[in-house]
Every structure is written in structure tokens, then in C-alpha cells.
Amino acid sequence: MEPSRLEVLITADTIARRVAELGRQIDADYPPAEHLLLVGVLKGAWIFLADLARAIPRSVSVDFLSTSSYGKERTSSGEVKLVRDLDESIEGKHVLLVEDIVDTGITLSYLMRVLGQRQPASLRIATFLDKPSRRKEAVEIAYRGFEVPDKFVVGYGLDFASRYRNLKDLCALRDGHV
Ligand code: 5GP
């Protein structure tokens, strides 16, 4: 894992406590007995979604989509496309969009527009991380795990060149400033 390249920003224990809190908060906010659909944005949100789903003490189902931004650079290039759509209709459902990190906000503002047109009963965002210093498009975040500084972060689902997703702690790449 080349640990010398990595600086721990948030430990696994701190993450677990925060995710448990978010689960309780989400459960308290929705009407009792309403079913909740968690929509994960692949691939970065998979671990956060798995933990969050188990922290919400009510009936939930899950579905996934994935997006790509044009270009291969680390940061979003400004154009997003849906490369994998949901399996099921979200019409009339309470949808919680689960994302790994909101950086420029371009991906989530695109997804909120696309999913909002499908008449869900409600549509909110839960993001593990928020990097507000780099925001280009405003997005309303209902549930936020942690705010992070302007560093390139990996672990707990987030990758660099397809690696580091399985790190338990959230880390910054030492040479990874963007
Ligand atoms: P946005 O559209 O908000 O700029 O970017 C969202 C996507 O960019 C995230 O879902 C994530 O895939 C990627 N991203 C932004 N910042 C980081 C970061 O610090 N680390 C990693 N691994 N991905 C990031």
C-alpha cells in the first residue's frame, strides 16, 4: 500500500461513529414506516453505502448508477454522463442519493437534475465527504459525513488509479494535491 505516500486524515473508528450518527439522523428525519431507496454512485460510494444502509434502522433497498466525466484527469472535467442507469423506477419513492465526495459539485448537480425529473417522492443527498473549497456548482447536501481540506483523498471506497479503495482509514496522498 506504500504507506509512506499516505497520511491518515480520518481513522476507521471515527468514520464508524459518524456513519452510525448519520444513520440515526436519517431514520429520525423520514416519516416512520416509509421505505427508503438508497442510490449509490459507483464506484466510490460502495463502502459508505454498505455501512450507511446497515446504520439505518428501517427497511431500505439499494440501487446503483455510475457516471463518468469526460477525460481521465483526477478532477471532474465539467461534463458528466450517465454510464450505468438504475435498475428500477424511482417514481413516488423516497430516494437518498449516496455519494463518496462532493468536490466541484458538477456530478451531483447533474444527478439531482436527472433524477429529479423522474418524480421521486423526495430526493436528498448523503455524502461521505465534502470538499467545499472547490465547489463550482451549488448542491444542497442533507447529510454530510465530514468536511475535508483541498487534498486528494483515498480509502473507504475512494481510489487513485483504481487503488486504495480498501483502506479502512481515509487518507490523503502526500504528493496528491490537485
Ligand atoms: P465533482 O463532480 O463533485 O467534482 O466530483 C465528484 C467525483 O470526483 C467524486 O465522486 C470522486 O469520484 C471524484 N473526486 C473528487 N475529489 C476526489 C478526491 O479527493 N479523491 C478521490 N479519490 N476522488 C475524488
Tab-separated table of C-alpha atoms and ligand atoms in Angstrom:
chain	number	residue	atom	x	y	z
A	1	MET	CA	0.000	0.000	0.000
A	2	GLU	CA	3.076	2.274	0.007
A	3	PRO	CA	2.153	3.716	3.411
A	4	SER	CA	4.753	6.489	3.142
A	5	ARG	CA	2.648	8.103	0.425
A	6	LEU	CA	-0.360	8.147	2.713
A	7	GLU	CA	-1.300	10.475	5.529
A	8	VAL	CA	-4.239	9.391	7.698
A	9	LEU	CA	-6.876	12.118	7.858
A	10	ILE	CA	-9.806	10.285	9.459
A	11	THR	CA	-9.470	6.969	11.269
A	12	ALA	CA	-11.746	3.988	10.765
A	13	ASP	CA	-13.128	4.355	14.322
A	14	THR	CA	-14.081	7.983	13.758
A	15	ILE	CA	-15.701	7.063	10.452
A	16	ALA	CA	-17.716	4.272	12.084
A	17	ARG	CA	-19.021	6.599	14.815
A	18	ARG	CA	-20.019	9.269	12.311
A	19	VAL	CA	-21.768	6.806	9.992
A	20	ALA	CA	-23.758	5.443	12.959
A	21	GLU	CA	-24.830	9.016	13.811
A	22	LEU	CA	-25.845	9.693	10.222
A	23	GLY	CA	-27.923	6.518	10.153
A	24	ARG	CA	-29.823	7.578	13.269
A	25	GLN	CA	-30.312	11.104	11.945
A	26	ILE	CA	-31.624	9.859	8.592
A	27	ASP	CA	-34.026	7.476	10.293
A	28	ALA	CA	-35.334	10.281	12.519
A	29	ASP	CA	-35.878	12.632	9.543
A	30	TYR	CA	-38.073	10.426	7.354
A	31	PRO	CA	-41.685	9.628	8.200
A	32	PRO	CA	-41.915	6.455	10.269
A	33	ALA	CA	-42.516	3.258	8.292
A	34	GLU	CA	-41.660	4.882	4.941
A	35	HIS	CA	-39.404	2.744	2.790
A	36	LEU	CA	-36.158	4.395	1.715
A	37	LEU	CA	-34.251	3.778	-1.527
A	38	LEU	CA	-30.508	4.336	-1.279
A	39	VAL	CA	-28.959	5.115	-4.660
A	40	GLY	CA	-25.205	4.633	-4.650
A	41	VAL	CA	-22.927	6.385	-7.102
A	42	LEU	CA	-20.373	3.802	-8.236
A	43	LYS	CA	-17.711	3.123	-7.559
A	44	GLY	CA	-16.561	5.444	-4.790
A	45	ALA	CA	-19.705	5.263	-2.629
A	46	TRP	CA	-19.867	1.477	-2.273
A	47	ILE	CA	-18.304	1.165	1.200
A	48	PHE	CA	-20.071	4.223	2.624
A	49	LEU	CA	-23.373	2.933	1.238
A	50	ALA	CA	-22.829	-0.547	2.696
A	51	ASP	CA	-22.133	0.866	6.157
A	52	LEU	CA	-24.830	3.543	5.991
A	53	ALA	CA	-27.504	1.040	4.893
A	54	ARG	CA	-26.788	-1.058	7.983
A	55	ALA	CA	-26.845	2.017	10.241
A	56	ILE	CA	-30.390	2.964	9.212
A	57	PRO	CA	-32.838	1.025	11.394
A	58	ARG	CA	-35.665	0.747	8.872
A	59	SER	CA	-36.485	-1.008	5.624
A	60	VAL	CA	-34.199	0.181	2.820
A	61	SER	CA	-33.452	-1.012	-0.662
A	62	VAL	CA	-30.436	-0.174	-2.765
A	63	ASP	CA	-29.762	0.581	-6.392
A	64	PHE	CA	-26.697	1.903	-8.184
A	65	LEU	CA	-25.728	4.145	-11.027
A	66	SER	CA	-22.431	5.291	-12.366
A	67	THR	CA	-21.252	8.384	-14.100
A	68	SER	CA	-18.165	9.320	-15.941
A	69	SER	CA	-16.725	12.690	-16.574
A	70	TYR	CA	-15.046	13.110	-19.904
A	71	GLY	CA	-11.275	12.924	-19.674
A	72	LYS	CA	-9.053	10.925	-17.379
A	73	GLU	CA	-7.752	13.601	-15.084
A	74	ARG	CA	-8.294	13.402	-11.330
A	75	THR	CA	-10.742	16.228	-11.199
A	76	SER	CA	-14.075	16.461	-12.874
A	77	SER	CA	-13.770	17.937	-16.365
A	78	GLY	CA	-17.141	19.611	-16.231
A	79	GLU	CA	-19.149	17.246	-18.412
A	80	VAL	CA	-20.893	14.272	-16.888
A	81	LYS	CA	-22.658	11.341	-18.478
A	82	LEU	CA	-24.660	8.513	-17.009
A	83	VAL	CA	-22.884	5.300	-17.942
A	84	ARG	CA	-24.987	2.944	-15.825
A	85	ASP	CA	-28.587	3.784	-15.033
A	86	LEU	CA	-30.758	2.476	-12.194
A	87	ASP	CA	-32.460	-0.903	-12.450
A	88	GLU	CA	-35.763	0.369	-11.050
A	89	SER	CA	-38.077	3.342	-11.367
A	90	ILE	CA	-37.810	5.907	-8.572
A	91	GLU	CA	-41.239	7.448	-9.159
A	92	GLY	CA	-43.060	8.012	-5.870
A	93	LYS	CA	-40.104	6.761	-3.794
A	94	HIS	CA	-38.064	8.435	-1.074
A	95	VAL	CA	-34.620	8.492	-2.672
A	96	LEU	CA	-31.375	9.175	-0.872
A	97	LEU	CA	-28.500	9.680	-3.294
A	98	VAL	CA	-25.328	8.360	-1.675
A	99	GLU	CA	-22.014	9.777	-2.895
A	100	ASP	CA	-18.396	9.463	-1.783
A	101	ILE	CA	-17.319	13.092	-2.086
A	102	VAL	CA	-18.711	16.376	-3.341
A	103	ASP	CA	-15.858	18.274	-4.914
A	104	THR	CA	-16.815	20.732	-7.677
A	105	GLY	CA	-20.461	19.654	-7.261
A	106	ILE	CA	-20.778	19.063	-11.006
A	107	THR	CA	-21.577	15.339	-10.732
A	108	LEU	CA	-24.246	15.719	-8.076
A	109	SER	CA	-25.931	18.743	-9.571
A	110	TYR	CA	-26.215	16.743	-12.817
A	111	LEU	CA	-27.610	13.705	-10.977
A	112	MET	CA	-30.085	15.779	-8.966
A	113	ARG	CA	-31.393	17.231	-12.232
A	114	VAL	CA	-31.676	13.844	-13.950
A	115	LEU	CA	-33.250	12.009	-11.006
A	116	GLY	CA	-35.434	14.966	-10.037
A	117	GLN	CA	-37.186	14.687	-13.400
A	118	ARG	CA	-38.309	11.143	-12.546
A	119	GLN	CA	-40.826	12.281	-9.893
A	120	PRO	CA	-39.451	10.731	-6.717
A	121	ALA	CA	-41.461	11.429	-3.534
A	122	SER	CA	-38.295	13.038	-2.185
A	123	LEU	CA	-34.685	13.316	-3.288
A	124	ARG	CA	-31.828	14.142	-0.932
A	125	ILE	CA	-28.057	13.800	-0.876
A	126	ALA	CA	-25.931	11.931	1.636
A	127	THR	CA	-22.228	12.332	1.031
A	128	PHE	CA	-19.396	10.792	2.989
A	129	LEU	CA	-17.130	13.783	2.307
A	130	ASP	CA	-17.489	17.403	1.349
A	131	LYS	CA	-14.636	19.471	-0.118
A	132	PRO	CA	-16.381	22.879	-0.175
A	133	SER	CA	-13.281	24.865	-1.145
A	134	ARG	CA	-13.508	23.532	-4.710
A	135	ARG	CA	-17.220	23.973	-5.317
A	136	LYS	CA	-18.257	25.232	-8.760
A	137	GLU	CA	-21.932	24.284	-8.700
A	138	ALA	CA	-24.112	24.650	-5.625
A	139	VAL	CA	-25.631	21.451	-4.287
A	140	GLU	CA	-27.816	21.077	-1.244
A	141	ILE	CA	-26.310	18.403	0.989
A	142	ALA	CA	-28.770	16.960	3.502
A	143	TYR	CA	-26.303	14.581	5.197
A	144	ARG	CA	-22.544	15.071	5.296
A	145	GLY	CA	-20.047	12.787	6.991
A	146	PHE	CA	-17.005	15.055	7.118
A	147	GLU	CA	-15.628	18.203	5.575
A	148	VAL	CA	-12.137	17.702	4.121
A	149	PRO	CA	-9.436	20.148	3.028
A	150	ASP	CA	-8.315	20.541	-0.565
A	151	LYS	CA	-6.245	17.358	-0.699
A	152	PHE	CA	-6.676	14.308	-2.879
A	153	VAL	CA	-8.111	11.654	-0.582
A	154	VAL	CA	-8.244	7.871	-0.867
A	155	GLY	CA	-9.581	4.969	1.166
A	156	TYR	CA	-13.014	3.937	2.471
A	157	GLY	CA	-14.108	3.409	-1.137
A	158	LEU	CA	-12.198	6.231	-2.809
A	159	ASP	CA	-9.407	5.389	-5.221
A	160	PHE	CA	-6.445	6.730	-7.039
A	161	ALA	CA	-5.848	4.871	-10.337
A	162	SER	CA	-8.154	2.076	-9.081
A	163	ARG	CA	-6.128	1.515	-5.908
A	164	TYR	CA	-6.541	2.251	-2.195
A	165	ARG	CA	-10.326	1.724	-2.109
A	166	ASN	CA	-9.947	-0.932	0.596
A	167	LEU	CA	-8.066	1.244	3.093
A	168	LYS	CA	-10.044	1.405	6.344
A	169	ASP	CA	-8.893	4.928	7.181
A	170	LEU	CA	-9.435	7.940	4.984
A	171	CYS	CA	-6.008	9.101	3.803
A	172	ALA	CA	-4.508	11.867	1.738
A	173	LEU	CA	-1.930	11.136	-0.917
A	174	ARG	CA	1.128	13.125	0.134
A	175	ASP	CA	2.013	14.084	-3.402
A	176	GLY	CA	-1.620	14.263	-4.402
A	177	HIS	CA	-2.510	17.922	-4.230
A	178	VAL	CA	-4.727	18.893	-7.110
B	1	5GP	P1	-17.354	16.574	-8.568
B	1	5GP	O1	-18.245	16.335	-9.748
B	1	5GP	O2	-18.102	16.980	-7.311
B	1	5GP	O3	-16.220	17.485	-8.880
B	1	5GP	O4	-16.573	15.244	-8.304
B	1	5GP	C1	-17.132	14.128	-7.854
B	1	5GP	C2	-16.219	12.952	-8.103
B	1	5GP	O5	-14.830	13.300	-8.270
B	1	5GP	C3	-16.262	12.099	-6.872
B	1	5GP	O6	-17.368	11.233	-6.894
B	1	5GP	C4	-14.944	11.378	-6.964
B	1	5GP	O7	-15.074	10.255	-7.797
B	1	5GP	C5	-14.009	12.352	-7.618
B	1	5GP	N1	-13.178	13.040	-6.591
B	1	5GP	C6	-13.216	14.338	-6.252
B	1	5GP	N2	-12.317	14.600	-5.279
B	1	5GP	C7	-11.707	13.426	-5.008
B	1	5GP	C8	-10.669	13.042	-4.081
B	1	5GP	O8	-10.123	13.815	-3.304
B	1	5GP	N3	-10.329	11.719	-4.097
B	1	5GP	C9	-10.894	10.805	-4.929
B	1	5GP	N4	-10.462	9.544	-4.844
B	1	5GP	N5	-11.854	11.142	-5.811
B	1	5GP	C10	-12.252	12.432	-5.846
